[in-house]
Amino acid sequence: MERGRGLVFVVSAPSGAGKTSLCRDVAGRLPNLKYAISYTTRPPRVGEVDGRDYFFVGHDAFQDHVEKSNFVEWAEIYGYLYGTSRAWMADQVGHGVDVILDLDTQGAQALRAVYPDAASIYLLPPSLDILRERLIRRQSDTPEEVEKRLQMACIEMESYRQYDYVIVNAEYTTARTEIEAIILAKRARIGHIDLTWLDKILGGDL
Ligand code: 5GP
């Protein structure tokens, strides 16, 4: 069977809702699905690795990419810049590879302008208290940063209505199964599967 264009899945959530690990995990479990590694000017957190978690770049290098239109979308979040490589996306999708991206709401909207068929998923925490707990447990942010992120989360979560799917991340494996189910269902849609062989038979070409 010939491979058509890859599908695009964009996942957004307030930070601390657990989307990065979920997206990476799903990409590792489903065949033919890749996680898009973003570029950022944010300094690496403890344990983060350049080229695996992000491509960590300086402000000037990032601006240079912006000027050359190398990003399919980019956004400023909490004072840092984040962007997705246009060439990488085009290459994957062009070769029939499905891509999952973890973007903020501005990024998801901008991405849809280029990939209008992208399926968008909003991941919600079960409650604000649980989100706060998760942010504190992460221990990578100062208490001020946690409060800033919580405030941002409330503003962010208003955007859930712009998405195709909503998943409440109360239990990790359940949320993961739900994301996988969305991906598998999109893959099985009529129009995405190449059934030329069957249409030939049905058309009486044999
Ligand atoms: P963090 O700094 O916690 O890794 O990510 C902060 C926010 O940036 C998250 O909401 C994440 O989804 C978003 N983000 C990560 N990469 C990109 C990107 O390439 N573009 C956009 N627009 N947002 C991104």
Coordinates of N, CA and C and ligand atoms in Angstrom, one line a residue, residues 11-15 19-20 35 37-40 42 45 48 54 73-75 77-78 82-84 102-108 138 149 156, ligand 1:
V11 N -1.3 18.6 20.5 CA -1.8 18.5 21.9 C -1.5 19.8 22.7
S12 N -2.5 20.3 23.3 CA -2.2 21.5 24.2 C -2.8 21.2 25.6
A13 N -2.2 21.9 26.5 CA -2.7 21.8 27.9 C -2.0 22.8 28.7
P14 N -2.5 23.2 29.9 CA -1.7 24.1 30.7 C -0.5 23.4 31.2
S15 N 0.6 24.1 31.5 CA 1.8 23.3 31.9 C 1.5 22.6 33.2
K19 N 1.4 16.9 29.5 CA 1.2 16.6 28.1 C 2.6 16.1 27.4
T20 N 3.7 16.7 27.9 CA 4.9 16.4 27.2 C 5.2 14.9 27.3
Y35 N 7.3 12.4 17.5 CA 7.1 13.6 18.3 C 8.0 14.7 17.8
I37 N 10.2 17.8 18.0 CA 11.0 18.4 19.0 C 11.2 19.9 18.6
S38 N 10.8 20.8 19.5 CA 10.7 22.2 19.3 C 12.1 22.9 19.5
Y39 N 12.2 24.1 19.0 CA 13.4 24.9 19.3 C 12.9 25.9 20.4
T40 N 13.8 26.2 21.3 CA 13.4 27.1 22.4 C 14.6 27.9 22.9
R42 N 14.4 28.9 26.0 CA 14.4 28.7 27.4 C 15.6 27.8 27.8
R45 N 16.0 22.6 31.7 CA 15.7 22.2 33.1 C 16.7 21.0 33.4
E48 N 17.0 17.7 31.3 CA 16.7 17.9 29.9 C 17.9 17.9 29.0
Y54 N 14.4 19.4 23.6 CA 14.2 20.6 22.8 C 15.6 20.8 22.1
E73 N 5.4 27.6 13.0 CA 4.7 28.4 13.9 C 5.7 28.7 15.0
W74 N 5.6 29.8 15.7 CA 6.4 30.1 16.9 C 5.6 31.0 17.8
A75 N 6.0 31.0 19.1 CA 5.3 31.8 20.0 C 6.2 32.2 21.2
I77 N 6.4 32.4 25.1 CA 5.6 31.9 26.3 C 6.5 32.1 27.6
Y78 N 5.9 32.7 28.6 CA 6.6 33.0 29.8 C 8.0 33.7 29.5
Y82 N 9.5 29.8 21.5 CA 9.4 28.4 21.2 C 8.9 28.3 19.7
G83 N 9.5 27.3 18.9 CA 9.1 27.2 17.5 C 9.2 25.8 17.0
T84 N 8.5 25.5 16.0 CA 8.5 24.2 15.3 C 9.1 24.3 13.9
D102 N 3.4 19.1 20.8 CA 3.0 19.6 22.1 C 3.2 21.1 22.0
L103 N 2.1 21.8 21.8 CA 2.2 23.3 21.6 C 1.2 24.0 22.5
D104 N 1.5 25.3 22.7 CA 0.6 26.1 23.4 C -0.6 26.5 22.5
T105 N -1.6 27.2 23.0 CA -2.8 27.4 22.2 C -2.5 28.3 21.0
Q106 N -1.7 29.3 21.1 CA -1.3 30.1 20.0 C -0.7 29.3 18.9
G107 N 0.2 28.4 19.3 CA 0.9 27.5 18.4 C 0.0 26.6 17.7
A108 N -1.0 26.0 18.4 CA -1.9 25.1 17.8 C -2.8 25.8 16.8
R138 N 6.9 18.9 40.5 CA 7.9 18.9 39.4 C 9.2 19.5 39.9
R149 N 2.4 30.2 36.5 CA 1.9 29.2 35.6 C 0.5 28.8 35.9
E156 N -5.4 30.0 29.9 CA -5.2 29.0 28.8 C -6.4 28.0 28.6
Ligands
5GP1 P1 7.9 24.2 28.8 O1 8.8 25.4 28.9 O2 7.2 23.9 30.1 O3 8.6 23.0 28.2 O4 6.8 24.5 27.7 C1 6.1 25.7 27.9 C2 5.0 25.7 26.8 O5 5.5 25.8 25.5 C3 4.1 24.5 26.8 O6 2.7 24.9 26.8 C4 4.4 23.8 25.5 O7 3.3 23.1 24.9 C5 4.8 25.0 24.6 N1 5.6 24.7 23.5 C6 6.6 23.8 23.4 N2 7.2 23.8 22.2 C7 6.5 24.7 21.5 C8 6.5 25.2 20.1 O8 7.4 24.7 19.3 N3 5.6 26.1 19.8 C9 4.7 26.6 20.6 N4 3.8 27.5 20.1 N5 4.6 26.2 21.9 C10 5.5 25.2 22.3

